[in-house]
mmCIF file of C-alpha atoms in Angstrom:
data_model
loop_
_atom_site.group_PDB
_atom_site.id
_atom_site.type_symbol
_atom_site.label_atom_id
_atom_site.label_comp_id
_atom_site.label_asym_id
_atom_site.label_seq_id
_atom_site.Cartn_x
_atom_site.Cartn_y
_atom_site.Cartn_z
ATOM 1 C CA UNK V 30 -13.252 49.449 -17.938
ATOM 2 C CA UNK V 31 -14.952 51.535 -15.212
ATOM 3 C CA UNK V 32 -14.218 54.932 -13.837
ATOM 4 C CA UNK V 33 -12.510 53.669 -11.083
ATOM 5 C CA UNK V 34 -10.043 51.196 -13.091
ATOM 6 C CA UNK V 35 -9.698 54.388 -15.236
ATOM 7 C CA UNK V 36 -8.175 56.079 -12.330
ATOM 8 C CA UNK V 37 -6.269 53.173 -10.790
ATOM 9 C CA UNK V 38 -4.335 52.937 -14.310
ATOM 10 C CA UNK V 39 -3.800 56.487 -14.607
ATOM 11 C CA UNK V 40 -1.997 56.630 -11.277
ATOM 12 C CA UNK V 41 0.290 53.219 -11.570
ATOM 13 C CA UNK V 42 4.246 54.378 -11.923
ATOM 14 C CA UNK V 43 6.951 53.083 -14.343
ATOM 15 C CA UNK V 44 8.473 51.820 -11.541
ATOM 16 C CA UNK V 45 6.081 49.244 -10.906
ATOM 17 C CA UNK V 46 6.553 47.789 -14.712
ATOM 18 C CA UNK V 47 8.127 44.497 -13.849
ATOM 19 C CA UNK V 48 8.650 42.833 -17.773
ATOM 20 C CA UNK V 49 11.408 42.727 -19.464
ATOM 21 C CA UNK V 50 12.517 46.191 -21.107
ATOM 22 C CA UNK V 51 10.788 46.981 -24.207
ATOM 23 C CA UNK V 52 10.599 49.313 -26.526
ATOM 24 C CA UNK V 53 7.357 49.776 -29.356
ATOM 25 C CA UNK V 54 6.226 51.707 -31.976
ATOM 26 C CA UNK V 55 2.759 52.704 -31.686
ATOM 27 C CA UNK V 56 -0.370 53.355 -34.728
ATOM 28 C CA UNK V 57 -4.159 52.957 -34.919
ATOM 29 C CA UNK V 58 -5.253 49.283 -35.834
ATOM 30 C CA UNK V 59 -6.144 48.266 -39.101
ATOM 31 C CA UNK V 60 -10.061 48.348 -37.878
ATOM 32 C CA UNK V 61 -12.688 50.221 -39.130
ATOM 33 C CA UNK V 62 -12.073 53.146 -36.964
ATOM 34 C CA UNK V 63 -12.031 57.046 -38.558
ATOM 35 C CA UNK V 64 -8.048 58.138 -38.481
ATOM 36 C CA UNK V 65 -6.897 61.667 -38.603
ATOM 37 C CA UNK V 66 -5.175 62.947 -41.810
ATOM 38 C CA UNK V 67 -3.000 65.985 -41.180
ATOM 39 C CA UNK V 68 -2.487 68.520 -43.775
ATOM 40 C CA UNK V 69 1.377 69.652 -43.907
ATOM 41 C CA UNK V 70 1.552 70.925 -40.372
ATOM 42 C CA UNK V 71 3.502 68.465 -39.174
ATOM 43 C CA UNK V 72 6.115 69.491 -41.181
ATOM 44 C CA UNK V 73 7.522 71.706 -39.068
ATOM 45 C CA UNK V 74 7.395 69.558 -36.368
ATOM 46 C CA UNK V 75 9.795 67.580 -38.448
ATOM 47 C CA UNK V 76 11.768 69.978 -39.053
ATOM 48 C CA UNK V 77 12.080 70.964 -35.137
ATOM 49 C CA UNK V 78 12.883 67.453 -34.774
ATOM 50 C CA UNK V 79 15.515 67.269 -37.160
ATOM 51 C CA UNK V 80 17.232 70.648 -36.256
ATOM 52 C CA UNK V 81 17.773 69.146 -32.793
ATOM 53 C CA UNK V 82 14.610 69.701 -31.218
ATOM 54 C CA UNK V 83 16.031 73.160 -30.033
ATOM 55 C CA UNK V 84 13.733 76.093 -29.212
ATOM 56 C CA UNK V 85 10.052 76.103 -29.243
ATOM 57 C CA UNK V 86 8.170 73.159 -31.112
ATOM 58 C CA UNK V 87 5.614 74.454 -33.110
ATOM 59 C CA UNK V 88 2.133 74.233 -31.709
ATOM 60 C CA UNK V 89 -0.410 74.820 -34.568
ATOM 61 C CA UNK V 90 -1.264 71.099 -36.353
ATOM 62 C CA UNK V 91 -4.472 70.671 -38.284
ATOM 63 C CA UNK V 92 -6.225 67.646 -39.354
ATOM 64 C CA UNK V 93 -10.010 66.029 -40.586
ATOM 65 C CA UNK V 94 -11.479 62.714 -40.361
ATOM 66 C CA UNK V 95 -11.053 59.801 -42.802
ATOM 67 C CA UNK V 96 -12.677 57.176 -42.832
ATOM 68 C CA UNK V 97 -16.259 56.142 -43.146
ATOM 69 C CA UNK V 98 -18.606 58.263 -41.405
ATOM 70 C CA UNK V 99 -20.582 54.917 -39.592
ATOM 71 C CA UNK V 100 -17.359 54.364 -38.025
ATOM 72 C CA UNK V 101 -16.076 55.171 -34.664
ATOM 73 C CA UNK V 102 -13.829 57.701 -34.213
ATOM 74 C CA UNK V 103 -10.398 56.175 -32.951
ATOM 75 C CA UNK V 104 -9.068 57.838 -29.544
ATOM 76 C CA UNK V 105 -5.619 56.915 -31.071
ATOM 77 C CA UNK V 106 -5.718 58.195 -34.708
ATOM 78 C CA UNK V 107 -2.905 59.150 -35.919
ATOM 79 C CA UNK V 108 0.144 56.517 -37.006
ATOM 80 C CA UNK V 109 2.790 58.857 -38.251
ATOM 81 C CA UNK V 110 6.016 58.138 -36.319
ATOM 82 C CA UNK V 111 6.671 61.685 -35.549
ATOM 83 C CA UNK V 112 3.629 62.695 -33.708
ATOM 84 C CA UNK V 113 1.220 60.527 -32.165
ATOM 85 C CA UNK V 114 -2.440 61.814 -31.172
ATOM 86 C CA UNK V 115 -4.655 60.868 -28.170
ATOM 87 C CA UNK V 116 -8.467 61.326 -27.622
ATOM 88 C CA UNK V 117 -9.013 64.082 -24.577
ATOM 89 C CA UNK V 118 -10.169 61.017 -22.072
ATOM 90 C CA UNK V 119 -6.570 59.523 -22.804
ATOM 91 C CA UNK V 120 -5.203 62.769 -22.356
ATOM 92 C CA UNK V 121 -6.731 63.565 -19.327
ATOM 93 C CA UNK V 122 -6.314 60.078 -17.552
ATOM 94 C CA UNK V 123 -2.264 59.728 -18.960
ATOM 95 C CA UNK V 124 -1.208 63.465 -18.663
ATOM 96 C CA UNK V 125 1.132 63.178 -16.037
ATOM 97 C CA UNK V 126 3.098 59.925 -17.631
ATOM 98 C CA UNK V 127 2.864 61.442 -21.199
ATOM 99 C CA UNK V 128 4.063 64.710 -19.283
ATOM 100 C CA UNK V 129 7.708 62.690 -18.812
ATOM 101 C CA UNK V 130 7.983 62.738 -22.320
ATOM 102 C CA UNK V 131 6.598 66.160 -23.819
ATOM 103 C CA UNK V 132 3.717 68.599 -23.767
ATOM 104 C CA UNK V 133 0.274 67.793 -25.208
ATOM 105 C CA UNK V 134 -1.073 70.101 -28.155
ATOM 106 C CA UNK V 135 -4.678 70.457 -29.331
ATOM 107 C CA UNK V 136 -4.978 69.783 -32.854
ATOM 108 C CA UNK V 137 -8.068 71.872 -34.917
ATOM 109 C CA UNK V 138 -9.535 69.201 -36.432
ATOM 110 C CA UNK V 139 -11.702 70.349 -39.599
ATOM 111 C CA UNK V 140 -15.429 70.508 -39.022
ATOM 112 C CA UNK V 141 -15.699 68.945 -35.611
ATOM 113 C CA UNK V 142 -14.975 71.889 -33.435
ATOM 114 C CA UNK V 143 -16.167 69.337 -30.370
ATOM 115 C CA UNK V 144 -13.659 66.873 -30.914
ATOM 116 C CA UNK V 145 -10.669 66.680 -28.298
ATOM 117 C CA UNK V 146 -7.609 65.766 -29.492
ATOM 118 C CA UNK V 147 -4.147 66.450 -28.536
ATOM 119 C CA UNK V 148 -1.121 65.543 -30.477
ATOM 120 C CA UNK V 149 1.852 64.407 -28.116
ATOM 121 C CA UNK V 150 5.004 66.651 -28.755
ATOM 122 C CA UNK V 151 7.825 64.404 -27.388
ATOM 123 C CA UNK V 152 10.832 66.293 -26.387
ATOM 124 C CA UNK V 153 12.975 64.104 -24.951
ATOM 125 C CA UNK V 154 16.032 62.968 -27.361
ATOM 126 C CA UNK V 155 18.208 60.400 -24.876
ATOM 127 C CA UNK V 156 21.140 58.700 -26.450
ATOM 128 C CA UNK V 157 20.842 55.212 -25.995
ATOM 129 C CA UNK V 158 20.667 53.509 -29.485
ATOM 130 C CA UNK V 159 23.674 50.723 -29.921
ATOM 131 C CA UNK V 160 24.540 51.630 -33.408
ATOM 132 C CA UNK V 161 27.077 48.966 -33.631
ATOM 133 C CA UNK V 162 24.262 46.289 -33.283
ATOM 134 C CA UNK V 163 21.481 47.893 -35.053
ATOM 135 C CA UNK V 164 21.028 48.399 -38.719
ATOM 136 C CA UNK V 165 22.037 51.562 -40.750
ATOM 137 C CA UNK V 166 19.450 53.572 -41.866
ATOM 138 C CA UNK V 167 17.558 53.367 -44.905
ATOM 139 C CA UNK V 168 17.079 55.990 -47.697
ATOM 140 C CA UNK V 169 14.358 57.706 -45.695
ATOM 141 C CA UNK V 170 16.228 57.562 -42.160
ATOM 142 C CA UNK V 171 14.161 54.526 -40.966
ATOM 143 C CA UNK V 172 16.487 51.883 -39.036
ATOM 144 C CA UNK V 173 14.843 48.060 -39.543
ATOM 145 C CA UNK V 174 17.066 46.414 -36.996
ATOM 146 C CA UNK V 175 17.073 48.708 -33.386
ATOM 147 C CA UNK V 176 19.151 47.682 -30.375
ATOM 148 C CA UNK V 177 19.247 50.006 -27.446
ATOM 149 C CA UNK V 178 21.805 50.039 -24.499
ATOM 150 C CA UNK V 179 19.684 48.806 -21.425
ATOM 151 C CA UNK V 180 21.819 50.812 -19.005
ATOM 152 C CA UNK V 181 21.262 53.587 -20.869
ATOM 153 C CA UNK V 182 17.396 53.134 -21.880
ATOM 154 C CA UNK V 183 15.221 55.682 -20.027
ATOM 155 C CA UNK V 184 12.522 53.843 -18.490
ATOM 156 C CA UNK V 185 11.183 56.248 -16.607
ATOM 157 C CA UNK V 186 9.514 57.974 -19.330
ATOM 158 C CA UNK V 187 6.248 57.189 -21.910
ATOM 159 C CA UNK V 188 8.230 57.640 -25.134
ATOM 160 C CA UNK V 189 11.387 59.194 -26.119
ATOM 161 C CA UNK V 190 12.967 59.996 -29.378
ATOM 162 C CA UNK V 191 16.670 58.766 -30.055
ATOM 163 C CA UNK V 192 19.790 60.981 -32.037
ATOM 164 C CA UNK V 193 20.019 58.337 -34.628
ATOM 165 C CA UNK V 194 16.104 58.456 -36.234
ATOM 166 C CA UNK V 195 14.994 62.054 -34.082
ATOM 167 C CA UNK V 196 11.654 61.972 -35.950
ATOM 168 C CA UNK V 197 10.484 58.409 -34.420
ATOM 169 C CA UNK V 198 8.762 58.113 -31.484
ATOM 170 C CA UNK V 199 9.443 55.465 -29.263
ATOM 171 C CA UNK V 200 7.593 54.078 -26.205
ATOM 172 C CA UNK V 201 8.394 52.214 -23.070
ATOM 173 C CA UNK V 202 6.879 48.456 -22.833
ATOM 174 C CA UNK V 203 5.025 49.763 -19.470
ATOM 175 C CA UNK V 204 3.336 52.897 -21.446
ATOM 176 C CA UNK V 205 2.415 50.686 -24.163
ATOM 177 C CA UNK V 206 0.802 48.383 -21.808
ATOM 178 C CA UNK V 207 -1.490 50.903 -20.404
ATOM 179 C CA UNK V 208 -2.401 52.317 -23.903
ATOM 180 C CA UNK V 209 -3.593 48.742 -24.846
ATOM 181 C CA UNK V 210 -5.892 48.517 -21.428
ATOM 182 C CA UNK V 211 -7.568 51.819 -22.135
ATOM 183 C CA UNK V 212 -7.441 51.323 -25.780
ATOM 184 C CA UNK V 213 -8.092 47.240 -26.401
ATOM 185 C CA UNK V 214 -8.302 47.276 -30.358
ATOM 186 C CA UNK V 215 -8.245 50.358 -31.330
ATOM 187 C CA UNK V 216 -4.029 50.034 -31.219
ATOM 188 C CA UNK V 217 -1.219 48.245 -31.999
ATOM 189 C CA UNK V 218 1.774 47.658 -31.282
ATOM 190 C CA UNK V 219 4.997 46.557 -33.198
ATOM 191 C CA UNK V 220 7.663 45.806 -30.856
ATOM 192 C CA UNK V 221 11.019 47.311 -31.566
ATOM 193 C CA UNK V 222 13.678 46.051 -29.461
ATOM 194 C CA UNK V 223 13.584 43.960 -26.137
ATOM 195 C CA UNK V 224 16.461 42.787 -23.044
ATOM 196 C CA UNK V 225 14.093 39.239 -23.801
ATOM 197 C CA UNK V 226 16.161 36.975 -26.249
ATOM 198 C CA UNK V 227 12.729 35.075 -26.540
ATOM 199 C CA UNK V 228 10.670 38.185 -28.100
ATOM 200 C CA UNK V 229 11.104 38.798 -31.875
ATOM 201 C CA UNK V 230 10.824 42.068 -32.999
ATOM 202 C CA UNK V 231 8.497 43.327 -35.774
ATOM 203 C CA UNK V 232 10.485 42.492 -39.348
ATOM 204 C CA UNK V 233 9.162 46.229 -40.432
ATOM 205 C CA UNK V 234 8.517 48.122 -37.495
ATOM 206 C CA UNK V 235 8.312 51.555 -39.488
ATOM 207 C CA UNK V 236 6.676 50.389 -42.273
ATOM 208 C CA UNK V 237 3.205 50.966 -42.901
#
């Protein structure tokens, strides 16, 4: 992808998403790509999450590669539900769509003082999870079976968290989409919940 379809993407609208409504959970593929592993920083994040998501989140995450060093670095690194990470180019191309969600934090990454990455601090908790259709949660809070209220889904936004599971971080079919242009293999995908009878969700979409 050139500069130019770089720019084109970065500009497009949720309003122009014209699929069914879909919602995903988001990690690095299974590829030979160097991931980020955070210390306990995100923690607190949890925490914030947890307690409501009311006052500040915190702001100070650290991390250092894993991987093998011949490997690329991934510009989506990070698979942990509660805070997803994007390369700077990502970033900088997607900050005003990932801006309907939450703020964008650098993360210190151990040793590579030159590498841009910002973790995405969602913020927005919207209550539209059908708990009558959807599974109870397990042990650990994750929910196998999601439904959400279409009326109530809010489309216009990257991701969102829900009440129900507050440290999982949803996204919107039409984010997702965009993600996998600039991205290609270096993501996936596990859908969560669609309005399409015809798409199946993924049987674990929390899992690892």
């Amino acid at each position: 992808m050139d500069k130019a379809d770089i720019l084109t993407e970065g500009t497009m609208t949720a309003a122009e998403n014209q699929g069914p409504l879909s919602v995903y959970r988001l990690l690095p593929s299974m590829r030979e790509f160097q991931l980020l592993h955070f210390d306990n920083s995100p923690v607190e994040l949890m925490r914030w999450q947890l307690g409501g998501s009311v006052g500040e989140p915190p702001t100070d995450f650290n991390a250092e590669w894993g991987g093998e060093p011949r490997w690329p670095r991934s510009e989506f690194p990070n698979g942990d539900p509660c805070c997803p990470v994007v390369s700077g180019r990502i970033a900088d191309v997607l900050r005003d769509e990932l801006a309907t969600a939450g703020r964008l934090v650098p993360v210190n990454i151990d040793g590579s003082a030159g590498d841009e990455y910002r973790l995405h601090v969602v913020e927005r908790v919207v209550d539209c999870f059908d708990e009558g259709r959807s599974s109870t949660p397990d042990q650990i809070g994750r929910i196998k079976t999601s439904v959400f209220r279409p009326e109530a889904l809010p489309v216009e936004l990257a991701a969102f968290r829900f009440p129900q599971f507050p440290t999982a971080v949803c996204w919107n079919g039409w984010m997702v989409e965009r993600l996998g242009r600039l991205l290609g293999d270096q993501l996936e995908s596990r859908l969560i919940w669609s309005e399409d009878p015809s798409l199946a969700p993924h049987p674990a979409p929390w899992g690892f």
